[in-house]
XYZ file of C-alpha atoms in Angstrom:
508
model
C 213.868 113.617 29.179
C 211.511 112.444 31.849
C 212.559 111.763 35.433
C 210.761 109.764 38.537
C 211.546 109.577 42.066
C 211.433 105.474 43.037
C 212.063 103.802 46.450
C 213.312 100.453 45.998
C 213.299 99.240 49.926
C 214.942 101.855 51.806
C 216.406 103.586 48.980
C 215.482 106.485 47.378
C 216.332 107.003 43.067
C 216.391 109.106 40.510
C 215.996 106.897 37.472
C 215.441 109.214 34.363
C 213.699 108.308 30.780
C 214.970 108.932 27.408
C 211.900 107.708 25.825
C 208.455 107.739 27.500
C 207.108 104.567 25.075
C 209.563 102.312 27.046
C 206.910 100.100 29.726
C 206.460 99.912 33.491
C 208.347 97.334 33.534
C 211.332 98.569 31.656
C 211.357 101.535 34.564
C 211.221 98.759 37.090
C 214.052 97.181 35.939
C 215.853 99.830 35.409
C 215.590 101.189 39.215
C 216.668 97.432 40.316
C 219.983 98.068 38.098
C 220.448 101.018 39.274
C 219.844 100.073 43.113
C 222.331 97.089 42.504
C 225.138 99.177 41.243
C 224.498 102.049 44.470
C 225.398 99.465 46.753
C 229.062 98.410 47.344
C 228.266 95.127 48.097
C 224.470 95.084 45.927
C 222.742 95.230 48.771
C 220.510 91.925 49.131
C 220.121 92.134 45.817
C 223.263 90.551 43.754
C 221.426 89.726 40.809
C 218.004 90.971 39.395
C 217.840 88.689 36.636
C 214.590 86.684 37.689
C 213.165 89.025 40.340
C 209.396 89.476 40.081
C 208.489 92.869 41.205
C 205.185 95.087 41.258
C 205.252 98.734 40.730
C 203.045 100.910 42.435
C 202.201 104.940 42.858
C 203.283 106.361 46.164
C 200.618 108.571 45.868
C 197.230 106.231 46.581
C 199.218 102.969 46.332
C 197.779 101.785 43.020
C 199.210 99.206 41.401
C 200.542 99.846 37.745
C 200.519 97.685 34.720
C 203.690 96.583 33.528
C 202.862 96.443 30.182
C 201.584 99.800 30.074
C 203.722 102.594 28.542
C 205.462 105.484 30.575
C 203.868 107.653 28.495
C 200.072 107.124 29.373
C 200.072 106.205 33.258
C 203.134 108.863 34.439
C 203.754 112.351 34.246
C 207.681 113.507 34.964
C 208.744 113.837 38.114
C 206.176 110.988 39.800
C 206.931 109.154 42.760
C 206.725 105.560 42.552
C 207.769 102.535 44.630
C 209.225 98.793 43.521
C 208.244 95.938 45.618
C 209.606 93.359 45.317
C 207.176 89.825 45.429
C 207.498 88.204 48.856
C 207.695 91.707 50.398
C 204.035 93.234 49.664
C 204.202 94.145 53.365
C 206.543 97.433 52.220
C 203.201 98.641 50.029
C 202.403 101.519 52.350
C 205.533 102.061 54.024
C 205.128 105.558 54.253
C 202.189 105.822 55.944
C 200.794 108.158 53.425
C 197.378 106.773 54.507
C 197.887 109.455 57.622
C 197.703 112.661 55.306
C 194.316 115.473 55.830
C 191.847 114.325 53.634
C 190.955 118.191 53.437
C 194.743 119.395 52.453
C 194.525 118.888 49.008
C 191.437 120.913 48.494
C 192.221 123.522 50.682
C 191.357 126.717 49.052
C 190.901 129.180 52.082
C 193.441 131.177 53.785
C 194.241 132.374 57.267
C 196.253 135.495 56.375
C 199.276 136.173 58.770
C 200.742 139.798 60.175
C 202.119 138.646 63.350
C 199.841 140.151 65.784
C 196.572 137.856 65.696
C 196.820 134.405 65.253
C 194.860 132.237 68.195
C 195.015 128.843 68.808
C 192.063 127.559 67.037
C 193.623 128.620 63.927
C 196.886 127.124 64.593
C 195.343 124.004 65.188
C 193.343 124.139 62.013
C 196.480 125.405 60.009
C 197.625 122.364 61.312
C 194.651 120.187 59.703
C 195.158 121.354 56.533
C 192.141 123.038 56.992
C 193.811 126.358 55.382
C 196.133 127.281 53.164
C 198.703 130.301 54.254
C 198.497 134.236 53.047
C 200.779 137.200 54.734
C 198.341 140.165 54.903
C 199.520 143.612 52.717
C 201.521 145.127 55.810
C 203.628 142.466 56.470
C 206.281 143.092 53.128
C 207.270 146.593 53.867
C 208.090 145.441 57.721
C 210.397 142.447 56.631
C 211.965 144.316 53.739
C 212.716 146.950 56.286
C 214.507 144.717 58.824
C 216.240 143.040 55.853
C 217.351 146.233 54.798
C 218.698 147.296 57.844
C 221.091 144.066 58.186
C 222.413 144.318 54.660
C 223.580 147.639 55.780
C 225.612 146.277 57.971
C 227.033 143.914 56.107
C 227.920 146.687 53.714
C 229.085 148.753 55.838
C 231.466 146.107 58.013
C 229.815 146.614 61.098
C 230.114 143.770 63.791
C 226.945 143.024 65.006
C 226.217 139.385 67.026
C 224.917 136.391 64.792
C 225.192 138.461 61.421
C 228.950 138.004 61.238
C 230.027 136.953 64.871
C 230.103 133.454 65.939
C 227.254 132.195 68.492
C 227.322 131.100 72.101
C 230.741 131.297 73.501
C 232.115 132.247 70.177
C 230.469 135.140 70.086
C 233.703 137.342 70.034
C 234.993 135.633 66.815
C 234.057 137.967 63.932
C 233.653 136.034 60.720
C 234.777 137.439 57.274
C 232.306 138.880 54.867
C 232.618 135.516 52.237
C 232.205 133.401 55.259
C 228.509 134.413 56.019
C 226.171 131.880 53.960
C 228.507 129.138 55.610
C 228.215 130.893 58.953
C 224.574 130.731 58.981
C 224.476 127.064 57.142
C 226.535 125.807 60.054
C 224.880 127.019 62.700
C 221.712 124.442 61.322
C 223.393 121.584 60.756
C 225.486 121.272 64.276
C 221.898 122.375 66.011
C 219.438 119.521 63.891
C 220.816 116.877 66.973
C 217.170 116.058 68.059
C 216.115 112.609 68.788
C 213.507 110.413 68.688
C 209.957 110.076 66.623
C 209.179 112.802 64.056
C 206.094 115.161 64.905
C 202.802 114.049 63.462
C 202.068 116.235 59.827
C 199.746 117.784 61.935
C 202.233 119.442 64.535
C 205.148 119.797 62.264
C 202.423 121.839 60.045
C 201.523 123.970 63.241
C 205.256 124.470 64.089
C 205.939 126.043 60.409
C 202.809 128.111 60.887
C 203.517 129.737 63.797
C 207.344 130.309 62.635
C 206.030 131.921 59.829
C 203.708 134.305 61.769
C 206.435 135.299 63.870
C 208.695 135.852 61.030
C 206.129 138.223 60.067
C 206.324 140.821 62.273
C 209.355 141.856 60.538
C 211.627 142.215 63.840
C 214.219 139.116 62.540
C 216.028 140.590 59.553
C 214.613 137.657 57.395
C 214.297 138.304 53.229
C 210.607 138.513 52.053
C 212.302 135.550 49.455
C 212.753 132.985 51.782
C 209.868 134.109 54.076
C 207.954 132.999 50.363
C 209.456 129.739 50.437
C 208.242 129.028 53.704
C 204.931 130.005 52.826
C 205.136 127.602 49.764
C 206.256 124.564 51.477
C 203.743 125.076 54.006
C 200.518 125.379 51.299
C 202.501 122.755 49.512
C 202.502 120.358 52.883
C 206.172 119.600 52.180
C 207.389 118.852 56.011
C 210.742 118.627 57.743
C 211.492 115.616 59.902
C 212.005 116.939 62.924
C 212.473 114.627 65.949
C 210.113 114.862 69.087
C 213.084 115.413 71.447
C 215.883 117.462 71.974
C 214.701 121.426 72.804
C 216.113 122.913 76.318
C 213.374 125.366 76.506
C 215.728 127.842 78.075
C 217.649 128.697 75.369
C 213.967 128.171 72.848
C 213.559 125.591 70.585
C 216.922 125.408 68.990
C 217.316 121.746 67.750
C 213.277 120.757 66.501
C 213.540 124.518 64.721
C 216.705 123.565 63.224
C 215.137 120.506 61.825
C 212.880 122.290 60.840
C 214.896 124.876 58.162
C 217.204 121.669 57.739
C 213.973 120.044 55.461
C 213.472 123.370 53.853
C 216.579 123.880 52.651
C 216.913 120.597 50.613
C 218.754 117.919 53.182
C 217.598 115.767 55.502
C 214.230 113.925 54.911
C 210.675 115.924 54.330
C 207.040 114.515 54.342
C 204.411 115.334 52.001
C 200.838 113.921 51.194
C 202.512 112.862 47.856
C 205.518 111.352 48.915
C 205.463 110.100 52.321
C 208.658 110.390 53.808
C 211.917 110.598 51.111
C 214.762 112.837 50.917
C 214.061 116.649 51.049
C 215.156 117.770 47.626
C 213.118 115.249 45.747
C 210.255 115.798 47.678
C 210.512 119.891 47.152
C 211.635 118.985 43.183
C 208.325 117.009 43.127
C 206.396 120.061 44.075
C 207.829 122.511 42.083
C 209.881 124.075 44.979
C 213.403 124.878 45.366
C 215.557 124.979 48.602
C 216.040 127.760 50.738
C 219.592 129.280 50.464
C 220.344 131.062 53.602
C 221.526 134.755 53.367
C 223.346 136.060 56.172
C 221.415 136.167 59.993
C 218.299 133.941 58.352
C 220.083 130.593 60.262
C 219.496 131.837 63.246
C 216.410 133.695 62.835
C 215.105 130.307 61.793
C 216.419 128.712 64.963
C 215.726 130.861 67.589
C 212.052 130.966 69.608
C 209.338 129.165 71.301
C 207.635 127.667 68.017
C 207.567 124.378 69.333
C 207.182 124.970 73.254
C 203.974 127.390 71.950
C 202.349 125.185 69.444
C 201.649 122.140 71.331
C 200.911 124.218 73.930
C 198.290 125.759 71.460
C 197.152 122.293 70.667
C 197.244 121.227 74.271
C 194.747 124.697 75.396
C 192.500 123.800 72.278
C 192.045 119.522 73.839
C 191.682 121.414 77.228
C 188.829 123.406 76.785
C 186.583 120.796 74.676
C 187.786 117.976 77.782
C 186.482 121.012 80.076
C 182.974 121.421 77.963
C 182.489 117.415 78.012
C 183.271 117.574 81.580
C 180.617 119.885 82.534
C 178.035 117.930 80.593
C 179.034 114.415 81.966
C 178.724 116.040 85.737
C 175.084 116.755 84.885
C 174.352 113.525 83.500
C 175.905 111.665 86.565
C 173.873 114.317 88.829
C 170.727 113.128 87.082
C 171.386 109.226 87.342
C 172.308 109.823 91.062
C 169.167 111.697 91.579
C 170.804 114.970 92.639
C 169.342 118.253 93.510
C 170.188 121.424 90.933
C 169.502 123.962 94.098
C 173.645 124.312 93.951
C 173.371 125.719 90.776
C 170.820 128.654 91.588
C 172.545 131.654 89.894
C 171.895 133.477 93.234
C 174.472 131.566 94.482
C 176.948 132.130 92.287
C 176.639 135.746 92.049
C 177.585 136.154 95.188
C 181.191 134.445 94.102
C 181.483 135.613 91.081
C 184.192 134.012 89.683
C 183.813 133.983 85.804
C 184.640 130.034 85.228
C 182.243 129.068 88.322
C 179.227 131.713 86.818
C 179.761 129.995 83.120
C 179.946 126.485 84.427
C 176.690 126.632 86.913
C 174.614 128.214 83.835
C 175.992 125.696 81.983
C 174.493 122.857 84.278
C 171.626 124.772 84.568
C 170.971 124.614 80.929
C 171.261 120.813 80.343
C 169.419 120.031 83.789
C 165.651 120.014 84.850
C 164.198 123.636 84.831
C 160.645 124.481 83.508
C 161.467 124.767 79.908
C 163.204 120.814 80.358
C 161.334 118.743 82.946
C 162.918 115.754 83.676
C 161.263 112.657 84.805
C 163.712 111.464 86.940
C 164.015 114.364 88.436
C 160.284 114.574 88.878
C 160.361 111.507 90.534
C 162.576 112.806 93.821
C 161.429 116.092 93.579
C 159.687 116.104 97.119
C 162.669 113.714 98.555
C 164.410 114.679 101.868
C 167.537 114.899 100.531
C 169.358 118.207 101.289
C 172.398 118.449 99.532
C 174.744 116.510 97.525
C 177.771 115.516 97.902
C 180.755 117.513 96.712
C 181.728 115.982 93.434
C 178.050 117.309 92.606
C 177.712 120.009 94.097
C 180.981 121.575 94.066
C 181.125 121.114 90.220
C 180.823 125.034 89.781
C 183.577 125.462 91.744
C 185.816 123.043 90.613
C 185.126 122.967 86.995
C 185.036 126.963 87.097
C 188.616 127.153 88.150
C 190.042 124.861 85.500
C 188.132 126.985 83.058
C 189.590 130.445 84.162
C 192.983 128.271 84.285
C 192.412 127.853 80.375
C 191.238 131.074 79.304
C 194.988 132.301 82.108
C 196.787 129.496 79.854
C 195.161 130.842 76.324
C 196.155 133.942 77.217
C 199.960 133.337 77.638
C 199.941 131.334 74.504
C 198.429 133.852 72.379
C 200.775 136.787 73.638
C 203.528 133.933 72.786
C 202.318 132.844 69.572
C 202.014 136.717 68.294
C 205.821 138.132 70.323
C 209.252 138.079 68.518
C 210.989 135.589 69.998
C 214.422 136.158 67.777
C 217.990 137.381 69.033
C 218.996 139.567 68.684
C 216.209 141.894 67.195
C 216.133 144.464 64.065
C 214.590 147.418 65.261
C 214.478 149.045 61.616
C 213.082 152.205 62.769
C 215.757 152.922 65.615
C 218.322 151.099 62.897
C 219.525 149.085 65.609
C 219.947 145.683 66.340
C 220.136 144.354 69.683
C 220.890 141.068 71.320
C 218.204 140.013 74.896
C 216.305 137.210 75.890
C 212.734 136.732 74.590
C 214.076 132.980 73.023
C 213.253 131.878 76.487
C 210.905 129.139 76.955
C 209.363 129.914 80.718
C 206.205 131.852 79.734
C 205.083 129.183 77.778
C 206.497 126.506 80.188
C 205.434 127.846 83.515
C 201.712 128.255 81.883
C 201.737 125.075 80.352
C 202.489 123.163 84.006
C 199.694 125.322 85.228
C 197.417 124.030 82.866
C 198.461 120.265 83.283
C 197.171 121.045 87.300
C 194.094 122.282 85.989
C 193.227 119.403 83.477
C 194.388 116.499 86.050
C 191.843 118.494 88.509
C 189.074 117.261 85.967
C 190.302 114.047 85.980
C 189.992 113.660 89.872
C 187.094 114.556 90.373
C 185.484 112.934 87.874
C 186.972 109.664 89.092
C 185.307 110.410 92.378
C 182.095 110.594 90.440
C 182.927 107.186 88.648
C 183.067 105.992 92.176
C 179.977 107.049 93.363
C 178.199 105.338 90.595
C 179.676 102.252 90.744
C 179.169 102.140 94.571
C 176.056 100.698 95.209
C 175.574 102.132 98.913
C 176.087 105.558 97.844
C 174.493 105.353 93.751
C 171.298 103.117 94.869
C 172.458 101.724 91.258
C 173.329 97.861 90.706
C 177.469 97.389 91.971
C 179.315 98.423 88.912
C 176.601 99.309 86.782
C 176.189 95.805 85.912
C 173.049 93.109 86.148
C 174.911 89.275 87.019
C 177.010 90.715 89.208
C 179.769 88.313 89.844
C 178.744 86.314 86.299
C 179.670 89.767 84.970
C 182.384 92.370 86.820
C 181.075 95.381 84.886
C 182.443 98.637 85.173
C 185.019 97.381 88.137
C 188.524 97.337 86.477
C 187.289 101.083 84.393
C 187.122 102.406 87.319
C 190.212 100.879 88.712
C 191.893 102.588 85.297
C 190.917 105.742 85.988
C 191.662 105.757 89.790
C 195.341 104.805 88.352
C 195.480 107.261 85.645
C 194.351 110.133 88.302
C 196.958 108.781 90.853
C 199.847 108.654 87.536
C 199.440 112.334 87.175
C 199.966 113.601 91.047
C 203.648 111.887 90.640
């Protein structure tokens, strides 16, 4: 017997198929009847004698012949939707239009060992630019660790979040059949986020990155449902998990909980295929089944930084190409303005050697007039008696260099965070202890986060000052906001009036 997944307005169905020569339009039907009869009242449907109704493929949106049979346009388990005529605006309800073009026919791997993962792969994991391996090492660490906590289940030892209760019930020891429950608990009355769900994108980096950590085989996790992660990852099956709600002090509790909430069948889960529908279709439709937590593995999913880090990750990655664009827009506004490069002499900066202010002055000096690239604008003032320029030109170097060594401080933190066990407690398999401390906490990544936001917004001021020198025409020599007609035409005015907001926004 054949079975499809079909949304008839907000509902999700499983409507099943005795005989696959029955048509589209029998299916349709059939969902209708059976969307009637799930609601007490039948919904805003009483009747659906009469209704006219298209059926389409979630997957792609295309529209499906009703006299065609099951047989040649489905396969079992397909997702399809009902929409109902008069309500065509429900065709691409779940945004599936927003999936990586480049998922599907991913075929590389980044392979994970918890201990190298940067940024720019997180963010590309987070593409769907790659697909997820663990490298050969990482089984005999997590078996290990997993070893070590059945042991002490065997054995009856009372060890904190294996069978103890968590927070301020961590006195309360919990009986041996209680355990699965224990641990299922402790993710349903932590999934209390609010707001939007994360982009694909992020929710993908967030899984990544729990992963990795999982894989340095210090959280007593089983190698089985490390798997499962792996496999809903590659298979772009994503939890709904909201935008707000983590304390940071205690780590990401509530998104993370989401997070394992999806995996293990409840809740709602995204996928390229499906959109957005209830979990355990969506991981039925891919050939996955639900994690089923063994005892500690709720709360190794739940406790770290996972979220904190990865849009931190993200957030370093935007930083440094906003820092390479700055650099290059400087020395374009330098040459319209008819600066001098003398400020960019490498004796200068030699004698300062800061490593962001050497980079950034070779930088300018590469894009800017030199004998190799003459410039004829440059040419033109060469002989001027103009001395020096004014700060937001000059001082580039020094400005721009800090906010780079402020990325390269922030990448650093992140990449130490992204690659640290961030559980509690920890397995220590080779001492064959397990101890309870602090690394769930969220300032590393916090504190270096702020830091960077004071670097970036440094960017953004003084390139507004430069926006202001152009559009000035007593200090640019340039028409008054870049503009001919002045007054029939207002130019570049109210841009720069944005960005003098925006830059004034982010010192509150």
């Amino acid at each position: 017997m054949l079975c499809f997944t079909v949304r008839v307005k907000d509902e999700w169905l499983a409507v099943p198929c005795k005989d696959p020569s029955y048509n589209i339009q029998w299916l349709g039907r059939e969902a209708l009847r059976r969307y009637v009869k799930a609601k007490a009242d039948g919904g805003d449907l009483r009747c659906t004698e009469g209704v006219k109704f298209l059926v389409t493929r979630c997957q792609g949106q295309s529209l499906l012949d009703p006299n065609d049979a099951i047989k040649d346009v489905l396969q079992d388990k397909d997702f399809i939707q009902i929409v109902i005529q008069g309500q065509e605006a429900e065709l691409d309800p779940l945004n599936i239009k927003s999936a990586s073009p480049m998922l599907e026919d991913s075929q590389q791997y980044v392979y994970l060992d918890g201990n190298s993962l940067s940024t720019q792969q997180l963010v590309q994991l987070g593409k769907g630019i790659y697909k997820i391996k663990l490298t050969l090492d990482v089984e005999g660490r997590i078996n290990k660790s997993r070893d070590l906590v059945e042991k002490i289940i065997s054995e009856e030892q009372v060890v904190y979040g294996i069978n103890t209760g968590f927070g301020r019930f961590a006195r309360t020891v919990i009986a041996p059949d209680k355990l699965v429950e224990l641990q299922e608990n402790v993710i349903y009355s932590t999934a209390v986020g609010v707001g939007k769900p994360l982009s694909p994108e992020r929710c993908r980096m967030l899984l990544a990155l729990k992963i990795n950590v999982l894989a340095k085989g210090y959280s007593g996790i089983s190698l089985e449902t490390l798997n499962q992660m792996i496999q809903a990852f590659n298979a772009s099956c994503l939890s709904y998990v909201p935008e707000k709600g983590t304390v940071g002090a205690s780590g990401d509790l509530a998104p993370l909980a989401h997070l394992a909430l999806g995996l293990m069948g409840e809740g709602k889960v995204w996928s390229p295929k499906t959109g957005w529908a209830d979990a355990k279709y969506v991981l039925q439709a891919h050939g996955l089944q639900p994690i089923s937590l063994k005892a500690k593995e709720g709360l190794c999913l739940i406790n770290g930084t996972q979220m904190i880090t990865s849009l931190g990750a993200e957030a370093v990655e935007r930083a440094m190409a906003i820092a390479r664009q700055a650099d290059i827009i400087a020395a374009l506004t330098l040459e319209v303005l008819k600066g001098t490069t003398r400020a960019f002499d490498s004796g200068i900066h030699e004698l300062r050697p800061h490593r962001g202010q050497v980079e950034v002055a070779a930088r300018l000096r590469s894009v800017l007039d030199s004998d190799v690239h003459a410039s004829e604008i440059a040419g033109g003032h060469r002989f001027c008696d103009r001395v020096q320029d004014a700060y937001t030109l000059r001082c580039c170097p020094q400005v721009h260099g800090v906010v780079n060594d402020t990325i390269a401080f922030v990448r650093g933190i992140l990449v130490t965070e992204m690659n640290s066990v961030t559980d509690n407690p920890i397995v220590f398999a080779e001492r064959g202890q397990i101890i309870s401390g602090g690394n769930f906490h969220g300032e590393y990544p916090a504190k270096a986060l702020d830091y960077l936001a004071i670097g970036v917004h440094e960017l953004a001021s003084i390139s507004e000052r430069r926006i202001e020198r152009l559009c000035n025409p007593s200090l640019s020599e340039l028409p008054a906001f870049l503009v001919k007609e002045g007054g029939l035409n207002c130019g570049f005015m109210i841009a720069h009036c944005t960005a003098a907001a925006l830059d004034t926004h982010k010192t509150q």
